[in-house]
Amino acid sequence: MKIGIDLLCFHTPSYVMDLRILAEKRGVDPDKFTIGIGQERMAVLPPDQDIVTLAANAALPVVEKAGRDGIELLIFATESGIDQSKAAALFCHKLLNLPATCRCIEVKEACYGGTAALRLAATMVAARPHTKALVLAADVARYDLASPGEPTQGAGAVAMLVSTKPRILALDPETGFHAEDVMDFWRPNYREEALVDGKYSTRMYLTTLIQAWKQYTAASGRGLADHAHYCFHLPFTKIAYKAYSRLCKAEGTAEPPKEELLHLLDMALGYNRQTGNTYAACVYESLSALLDNMPEALDDKRIGLFSYGSGCMAEFFSGVVQRGYRAHLFTDLHRTMLDTRTPVTYRQYEDIFTYGIPKDGADHVFAPYRGGAFRLAGIKAHKRRYEATA
Ligand code: CAA
């Protein structure tokens, strides 16, 4: 029985800042951002959007296309949670008008949360093959102003429908994963900005990649050449090249020539380069970019995927692109969304960054910004009030 991603949709905020503007402000050579870490722009989240609206905006095209019947599980993966108790999934459940016969939960393990949710959803669907699961992964990557992490900030969400008749990607059963208790990146409850030991986190990413890869290859018997393309977790896109280089080293293989390397990796970086880090959504945003923009058909091709969540959890897995997948993509929607974003100045970025909603529980009303089908209208009596924009 096949199980995998039936539909995949990505959403990012309608505001964006060019990293050359940030480089100028910080007195840094812009090439450090655009070449050194491989990022062009960062998504800027307006005050009336949050993980719930990002995820619901990503999911609406999916549920409108596939219908709501049979969705028995909704898992929301995030490290930017808005409530200590209530699952963000329940807000989305209402906004998306999903059936009451649907389990709604939130999961967390940094950027690995989206993959944890996908694997849990696949297991649940395997147990009840006539049902579907909706996986939402949404995050807002926020670091201190003027910190090394600042140029890697971003925001975005993916929605993935999981079923036994996947039209996009059938997941292979073999996988390799690795857990270790480390403090490379974390966000205590009293902070809005993540704390990170940047260099250590990059080392952990690359070390655990090899541990997960070894387990995956032992289980599957596959090697580097068995994957047509790779989608890596992308805190910044340059890491994909470092990751592939590590895999070559681990396999004792020479790195392919530049053209081949670009062909193998680059198409999967296009969206992340334009949005910045989307944490739990990252690797699936990368998959979306690959499927949308690879000029040659990927039908029946195997894709290798690597998910890393600080703290840390790492998993290498794979999937086979399904025949006729192109007819089921949201390519035009993704491209239009990215092409029509409103550029912001440095001042506007900092104003939005420092915009503080009351922390004392006072009521608040949010002015309307450009966004998707849903927005956060306000907070009243400690309750978030979401609304449809149309
Ligand atoms: N032109 C071209 N390249 C340049 C340059 C220039 N003028 N100036 C510098 N560079 C290059 C450097 O040589 C370096 O390249 P290499 O890594 O290949 O050596 C690169 O630009 C970055 O330069 P630095 O190492 O000096 O950058 P930095 O110290 O300012 O920080 C960072 C880089 C650690 C990634 C930082 O952005 C950071 O802390 N980011 C947040 C944490 C993060 O993304 N960690 C990744 C792994 S953890 C994870 O994956 C989970 C998650 O999502 C957070």
Coordinates of C-alpha atoms and ligand atoms in Angstrom, one line a residue:
M1 CA 0.0 0.0 0.0
K2 CA 1.3 3.4 -1.0
I3 CA 1.2 6.3 1.6
G4 CA 2.4 9.8 1.0
I5 CA 1.8 13.4 0.1
D6 CA -1.4 13.7 -1.9
L7 CA -1.4 17.5 -2.2
L8 CA 1.2 20.1 -1.1
C9 CA 0.7 23.9 -0.8
F10 CA 3.0 26.6 0.6
H11 CA 2.2 30.0 1.9
T12 CA 4.4 33.0 2.9
P13 CA 3.5 36.5 4.1
S14 CA 2.8 39.3 1.6
Y15 CA 5.7 41.5 2.8
V16 CA 9.4 41.0 2.1
M17 CA 12.8 42.7 2.7
D18 CA 15.7 42.5 0.3
L19 CA 18.8 41.3 2.3
R20 CA 21.0 43.9 0.5
I21 CA 19.1 46.5 2.5
L22 CA 19.8 44.7 5.8
A23 CA 23.5 44.3 4.8
E24 CA 23.8 48.0 4.2
K25 CA 22.2 48.8 7.5
R26 CA 24.5 46.4 9.4
G27 CA 27.6 47.4 7.5
V28 CA 28.1 44.0 6.1
D29 CA 29.2 43.1 2.5
P30 CA 25.9 42.0 0.8
D31 CA 27.7 39.1 -0.8
K32 CA 28.0 37.5 2.7
F33 CA 24.2 37.2 2.8
T34 CA 23.5 36.4 -0.9
I35 CA 26.6 34.2 -1.6
G36 CA 28.0 33.3 1.8
I37 CA 24.7 32.0 3.3
G38 CA 22.8 31.9 0.1
Q39 CA 19.8 34.1 1.0
E40 CA 18.2 36.9 -1.1
R41 CA 15.2 38.1 0.8
M42 CA 13.4 37.5 4.1
A43 CA 9.6 37.3 4.6
V44 CA 8.3 39.9 7.0
L45 CA 5.3 38.9 9.0
P46 CA 2.7 41.7 9.5
P47 CA 1.1 42.0 12.9
D48 CA -2.2 40.5 11.8
Q49 CA -0.7 37.2 10.7
D50 CA 0.6 34.4 12.8
I51 CA 1.3 30.7 12.5
V52 CA -2.5 30.0 12.5
T53 CA -3.3 32.3 9.6
L54 CA -0.1 31.2 7.7
A55 CA -1.1 27.6 8.0
A56 CA -4.8 28.1 7.3
N57 CA -3.8 30.2 4.2
A58 CA -1.6 27.3 3.0
A59 CA -4.3 24.7 3.7
L60 CA -7.3 26.4 2.1
P61 CA -6.3 25.6 -1.5
V62 CA -5.7 22.0 -0.4
V63 CA -9.1 21.4 1.3
E64 CA -10.9 23.3 -1.5
K65 CA -9.3 21.0 -4.1
A66 CA -9.5 17.7 -2.2
G67 CA -12.6 18.2 -0.2
R68 CA -13.0 17.9 3.6
D69 CA -14.5 14.4 3.8
G70 CA -12.4 11.7 5.4
I71 CA -9.9 14.0 7.1
E72 CA -9.6 12.3 10.5
L73 CA -6.4 13.9 11.7
L74 CA -5.0 17.4 11.7
I75 CA -1.5 17.8 13.0
F76 CA 0.0 21.2 13.4
A77 CA 3.8 21.4 13.7
T78 CA 5.4 24.6 15.0
E79 CA 8.0 26.0 17.3
S80 CA 6.3 29.4 17.3
G81 CA 3.3 28.3 19.4
I82 CA 0.7 30.9 20.3
D83 CA -0.8 29.1 23.4
Q84 CA 0.7 26.9 26.0
S85 CA -2.3 24.7 26.1
K86 CA -4.6 24.8 23.1
A87 CA -3.4 23.3 19.9
A88 CA -3.1 25.7 17.0
A89 CA -4.7 22.9 14.9
L90 CA -8.1 23.7 16.5
F91 CA -8.1 27.3 15.3
C92 CA -7.3 26.0 11.8
H93 CA -9.9 23.3 12.1
K94 CA -12.6 26.0 12.5
L95 CA -11.2 28.3 9.8
L96 CA -11.0 25.5 7.3
N97 CA -14.5 24.1 8.3
L98 CA -13.2 20.6 8.8
P99 CA -15.4 17.7 10.1
A100 CA -15.9 17.4 13.9
T101 CA -14.7 13.7 13.5
C102 CA -11.1 14.9 13.3
R103 CA -8.3 14.6 15.9
C104 CA -6.5 17.9 16.2
I105 CA -3.1 18.2 17.9
E106 CA 0.1 20.3 17.9
V107 CA 3.6 18.8 17.9
K108 CA 6.9 20.4 18.6
E109 CA 10.6 19.5 18.0
A110 CA 12.0 22.6 16.5
C111 CA 12.4 22.4 12.7
Y112 CA 11.9 18.6 12.8
G113 CA 8.2 19.0 13.8
G114 CA 6.9 19.0 10.2
T115 CA 8.6 15.7 9.6
A116 CA 7.5 14.2 12.9
A117 CA 3.9 15.2 11.9
L118 CA 4.2 13.7 8.5
R119 CA 5.5 10.4 9.8
L120 CA 2.8 10.3 12.5
A121 CA 0.1 11.1 9.9
A122 CA 1.4 8.3 7.6
T123 CA 1.2 5.8 10.4
M124 CA -2.3 6.8 11.2
V125 CA -3.4 6.7 7.6
A126 CA -1.8 3.2 7.3
A127 CA -3.9 2.0 10.2
R128 CA -7.1 3.5 8.7
P129 CA -6.4 3.5 4.9
H130 CA -9.8 5.0 3.9
T131 CA -9.0 8.2 5.9
K132 CA -6.7 11.2 5.2
A133 CA -4.6 13.4 7.4
L134 CA -3.8 17.0 7.1
V135 CA -0.3 18.1 8.2
L136 CA 0.3 21.8 8.7
A137 CA 3.8 23.2 9.5
A138 CA 4.1 26.9 10.1
D139 CA 6.8 29.0 11.8
V140 CA 8.1 32.5 12.2
A141 CA 11.9 32.6 12.4
R142 CA 13.0 35.4 14.7
Y143 CA 16.4 36.3 16.1
D144 CA 17.6 39.3 17.9
L145 CA 18.1 42.4 15.8
A146 CA 21.7 42.7 14.5
S147 CA 22.5 39.1 15.6
P148 CA 24.2 36.6 13.2
G149 CA 20.9 34.8 12.8
E150 CA 19.0 37.9 11.7
P151 CA 19.6 37.5 7.9
T152 CA 18.3 34.0 8.1
Q153 CA 14.9 35.1 9.5
G154 CA 11.7 34.3 7.6
A155 CA 8.1 33.0 7.9
G156 CA 5.9 30.6 6.1
A157 CA 3.8 27.5 6.2
V158 CA 3.1 24.3 4.3
A159 CA 0.0 22.2 4.1
M160 CA 0.3 18.5 3.2
L161 CA -2.6 16.1 2.7
V162 CA -1.6 12.6 3.5
S163 CA -3.4 9.6 1.9
T164 CA -3.1 6.1 0.5
K165 CA -3.5 7.5 -3.0
P166 CA -0.7 10.1 -3.0
R167 CA -0.7 12.2 -6.2
I168 CA 2.6 13.9 -5.4
L169 CA 5.1 11.8 -3.4
A170 CA 4.8 8.2 -2.2
L171 CA 7.0 7.9 1.0
D172 CA 9.5 5.0 1.1
P173 CA 9.2 2.9 4.2
E174 CA 12.9 3.0 5.0
T175 CA 14.2 5.9 7.0
G176 CA 17.2 6.8 9.2
F177 CA 16.9 9.0 12.3
H178 CA 19.0 10.2 15.2
A179 CA 18.2 11.9 18.6
E180 CA 20.6 13.7 20.9
D181 CA 20.1 16.2 23.8
V182 CA 22.1 19.3 22.7
M183 CA 21.6 23.1 23.2
D184 CA 22.4 24.4 19.8
F185 CA 19.2 26.5 19.3
W186 CA 16.3 26.9 21.6
R187 CA 13.6 29.4 22.7
P188 CA 12.7 29.6 26.4
N189 CA 9.0 30.5 27.1
Y190 CA 9.9 34.0 28.2
R191 CA 11.6 34.9 24.9
E192 CA 10.2 35.8 21.4
E193 CA 13.6 35.5 19.8
A194 CA 15.4 32.2 19.5
L195 CA 18.8 31.7 21.2
V196 CA 21.3 30.0 19.1
D197 CA 24.9 28.9 19.0
G198 CA 25.1 29.3 15.2
K199 CA 28.3 27.5 14.4
Y200 CA 27.6 24.6 16.8
S201 CA 24.1 24.2 15.3
T202 CA 25.6 24.0 11.8
R203 CA 28.0 21.3 13.0
M204 CA 25.2 19.3 14.7
Y205 CA 23.1 19.6 11.5
L206 CA 26.0 18.1 9.4
T207 CA 27.0 15.5 12.0
T208 CA 23.5 14.1 12.5
L209 CA 22.9 14.1 8.7
I210 CA 25.6 11.5 8.4
Q211 CA 24.2 9.5 11.3
A212 CA 20.7 9.5 9.8
W213 CA 22.1 8.8 6.3
K214 CA 24.0 5.8 7.5
Q215 CA 20.9 4.3 9.1
Y216 CA 18.9 5.1 6.0
T217 CA 21.4 3.5 3.6
A218 CA 21.7 0.4 5.8
A219 CA 17.9 0.0 5.8
S220 CA 17.3 0.8 2.1
G221 CA 20.5 -0.4 0.4
R222 CA 20.4 2.9 -1.6
G223 CA 23.3 5.2 -2.2
L224 CA 23.8 8.7 -3.4
A225 CA 23.1 7.9 -7.1
D226 CA 19.7 6.4 -6.2
H227 CA 18.2 9.9 -5.6
A228 CA 17.5 12.2 -8.6
H229 CA 17.4 15.2 -6.3
Y230 CA 17.8 16.2 -2.7
C231 CA 15.7 18.5 -0.4
F232 CA 17.5 19.4 2.8
H233 CA 16.3 21.4 5.8
L234 CA 17.3 24.9 4.8
P235 CA 18.0 27.3 7.7
F236 CA 19.9 29.1 4.9
T237 CA 20.3 27.7 1.4
K238 CA 24.1 27.4 1.3
I239 CA 23.8 24.6 3.8
A240 CA 22.5 22.3 1.1
Y241 CA 25.9 22.4 -0.6
K242 CA 27.7 21.7 2.6
A243 CA 25.3 18.8 3.4
Y244 CA 25.7 17.2 0.0
S245 CA 29.5 17.6 0.2
R246 CA 29.4 15.8 3.6
L247 CA 27.3 12.9 2.1
C248 CA 29.9 12.5 -0.7
K249 CA 32.7 12.5 1.9
A250 CA 30.9 9.9 4.0
E251 CA 30.4 7.7 0.9
G252 CA 34.0 8.2 -0.2
T253 CA 32.8 9.7 -3.5
A254 CA 34.2 12.7 -5.3
E255 CA 31.8 15.7 -5.5
P256 CA 30.2 16.0 -8.9
P257 CA 31.2 18.8 -11.3
K258 CA 29.6 22.2 -10.6
E259 CA 26.9 21.9 -13.3
E260 CA 25.8 18.5 -12.0
L261 CA 25.8 19.7 -8.5
L262 CA 23.6 22.7 -9.4
H263 CA 21.2 20.4 -11.3
L264 CA 21.0 18.1 -8.3
L265 CA 20.4 20.8 -5.6
D266 CA 19.7 24.3 -6.9
M267 CA 16.1 24.0 -8.1
A268 CA 15.0 23.0 -4.5
L269 CA 16.5 26.2 -3.0
G270 CA 14.5 28.8 -5.0
Y271 CA 11.6 29.4 -2.6
N272 CA 13.7 29.3 0.6
R273 CA 16.2 31.8 -0.8
Q274 CA 13.2 34.2 -1.2
T275 CA 11.5 33.6 2.2
G276 CA 14.2 32.9 4.7
N277 CA 14.0 30.1 7.3
T278 CA 10.5 28.7 7.8
Y279 CA 11.7 26.1 10.4
A280 CA 9.2 23.2 10.5
A281 CA 8.0 24.0 6.9
C282 CA 11.5 24.4 5.4
V283 CA 12.1 21.0 3.8
Y284 CA 8.6 20.8 2.3
E285 CA 8.9 24.4 1.0
S286 CA 12.1 23.1 -0.7
L287 CA 10.2 20.1 -2.1
S288 CA 7.5 22.4 -3.4
A289 CA 10.1 24.6 -5.2
L290 CA 11.7 21.5 -6.8
L291 CA 8.4 20.1 -8.0
D292 CA 7.1 23.5 -9.2
N293 CA 10.2 24.6 -11.0
M294 CA 12.3 21.7 -12.3
P295 CA 12.0 22.0 -16.0
E296 CA 12.4 18.2 -16.7
A297 CA 9.6 15.9 -15.5
L298 CA 10.2 14.2 -12.2
D299 CA 7.7 11.4 -12.6
D300 CA 8.9 8.1 -10.9
K301 CA 12.1 9.9 -9.7
R302 CA 13.2 9.3 -6.1
I303 CA 13.9 12.3 -4.0
G304 CA 16.1 12.2 -0.8
L305 CA 14.9 14.4 2.1
F306 CA 16.7 15.5 5.2
S307 CA 15.0 17.1 8.2
Y308 CA 16.9 18.6 11.1
G309 CA 15.4 20.1 14.3
S310 CA 17.7 21.6 16.8
G311 CA 17.8 20.2 20.2
C312 CA 18.1 17.8 18.3
M313 CA 16.4 15.3 16.0
A314 CA 17.5 14.4 12.5
E315 CA 15.9 12.2 9.9
F316 CA 16.9 11.1 6.3
F317 CA 14.1 9.6 4.3
S318 CA 13.0 9.4 0.7
G319 CA 9.9 9.3 -1.6
V320 CA 9.0 8.7 -5.2
V321 CA 7.4 11.4 -7.3
Q322 CA 4.1 10.1 -8.6
R323 CA 3.2 9.9 -12.3
G324 CA 1.2 12.9 -13.4
Y325 CA 2.1 14.9 -10.3
R326 CA 2.3 18.2 -12.3
A327 CA -1.4 18.3 -12.7
H328 CA -1.8 18.5 -8.9
L329 CA 0.7 21.2 -8.0
F330 CA -0.1 24.8 -6.9
T331 CA 2.7 26.2 -9.0
D332 CA 0.9 29.3 -10.3
L333 CA -0.4 30.2 -6.8
H334 CA 3.1 29.9 -5.4
R335 CA 4.8 31.9 -8.1
T336 CA 2.1 34.7 -8.0
M337 CA 2.4 34.9 -4.2
L338 CA 6.1 35.3 -4.3
D339 CA 6.1 37.7 -7.2
T340 CA 3.5 40.1 -5.8
R341 CA 4.9 40.6 -2.3
T342 CA 5.2 44.2 -1.1
P343 CA 8.9 45.2 -0.4
V344 CA 9.5 46.9 2.9
T345 CA 12.2 49.4 3.9
Y346 CA 14.5 48.8 6.8
R347 CA 12.5 51.2 9.0
Q348 CA 9.2 49.4 8.2
Y349 CA 10.9 46.0 9.0
E350 CA 12.1 47.3 12.3
D351 CA 8.7 48.8 13.1
I352 CA 7.0 45.5 12.4
F353 CA 9.7 43.6 14.3
T354 CA 9.3 45.7 17.5
Y355 CA 5.5 46.0 17.2
G356 CA 4.4 44.7 20.6
I357 CA 1.0 43.3 21.2
P358 CA 0.0 43.7 24.9
K359 CA 1.6 41.1 27.2
D360 CA -0.7 42.1 30.1
G361 CA -3.7 40.5 28.5
A362 CA -5.3 43.8 27.4
D363 CA -7.7 43.7 24.5
H364 CA -6.1 44.5 21.1
V365 CA -7.4 45.2 17.6
F366 CA -5.1 44.6 14.6
A367 CA -5.1 46.9 11.6
P368 CA -5.6 45.0 8.3
Y369 CA -2.4 44.3 6.3
R370 CA -2.1 42.5 3.0
G371 CA -2.3 38.8 3.5
G372 CA -4.2 35.6 2.5
A373 CA -7.7 34.4 3.1
F374 CA -7.4 34.6 6.9
R375 CA -6.2 37.2 9.4
L376 CA -5.9 37.8 13.1
A377 CA -8.5 40.4 13.8
G378 CA -7.8 41.0 17.5
I379 CA -7.4 39.6 21.0
K380 CA -10.4 40.0 23.3
A381 CA -10.7 38.7 26.9
H382 CA -7.4 36.8 26.3
K383 CA -8.9 35.0 23.2
R384 CA -7.5 35.3 19.7
R385 CA -10.2 36.2 17.1
Y386 CA -9.5 35.2 13.6
E387 CA -11.5 36.2 10.5
A388 CA -11.8 35.5 6.8
T389 CA -10.7 38.5 4.7
A390 CA -13.2 38.0 1.9
Ligands
CAA1 N1 31.3 37.1 0.3 C1 31.0 35.8 0.2 N2 31.0 35.0 1.2 C2 31.2 35.5 2.5 C3 31.5 36.9 2.6 C4 31.6 37.7 1.5 N3 31.8 39.0 1.6 N4 31.7 37.1 3.9 C5 31.5 35.9 4.6 N5 31.2 35.0 3.7 C6 30.9 33.6 3.9 C7 31.8 32.9 5.0 O1 33.0 32.5 4.5 C8 30.9 31.8 5.4 O2 31.0 30.8 4.5 P1 31.3 29.3 5.0 O3 30.3 28.9 6.0 O4 31.3 28.4 3.8 O5 32.7 29.3 5.6 C9 29.5 32.3 5.3 O6 29.6 33.5 4.5 C10 28.9 32.8 6.7 O7 29.8 33.6 7.3 P2 30.1 33.5 8.9 O8 30.3 32.1 9.2 O9 31.1 34.5 9.3 O10 28.6 34.0 9.3 P3 28.1 34.3 10.8 O11 29.0 34.0 11.8 O12 27.6 35.7 10.7 O13 26.8 33.3 10.9 C11 25.3 31.5 10.8 C12 26.4 32.3 10.1 C13 26.0 30.8 12.0 C14 24.7 30.5 9.9 C15 24.3 32.5 11.4 O14 23.5 33.0 10.3 C16 23.3 31.9 12.4 O15 23.6 31.8 13.6 N6 22.1 31.4 11.9 C17 21.1 30.9 12.8 C18 21.3 29.5 13.1 C19 21.3 28.5 12.0 O16 20.8 28.8 10.9 N7 21.9 27.3 12.2 C20 21.8 26.3 11.1 C21 21.8 24.9 11.7 S1 20.6 24.7 13.0 C22 19.1 24.4 12.1 O17 19.2 24.0 11.0 C23 17.8 24.6 12.8 C24 17.3 25.9 12.4 O18 16.6 26.0 11.4 C25 17.7 27.1 13.2

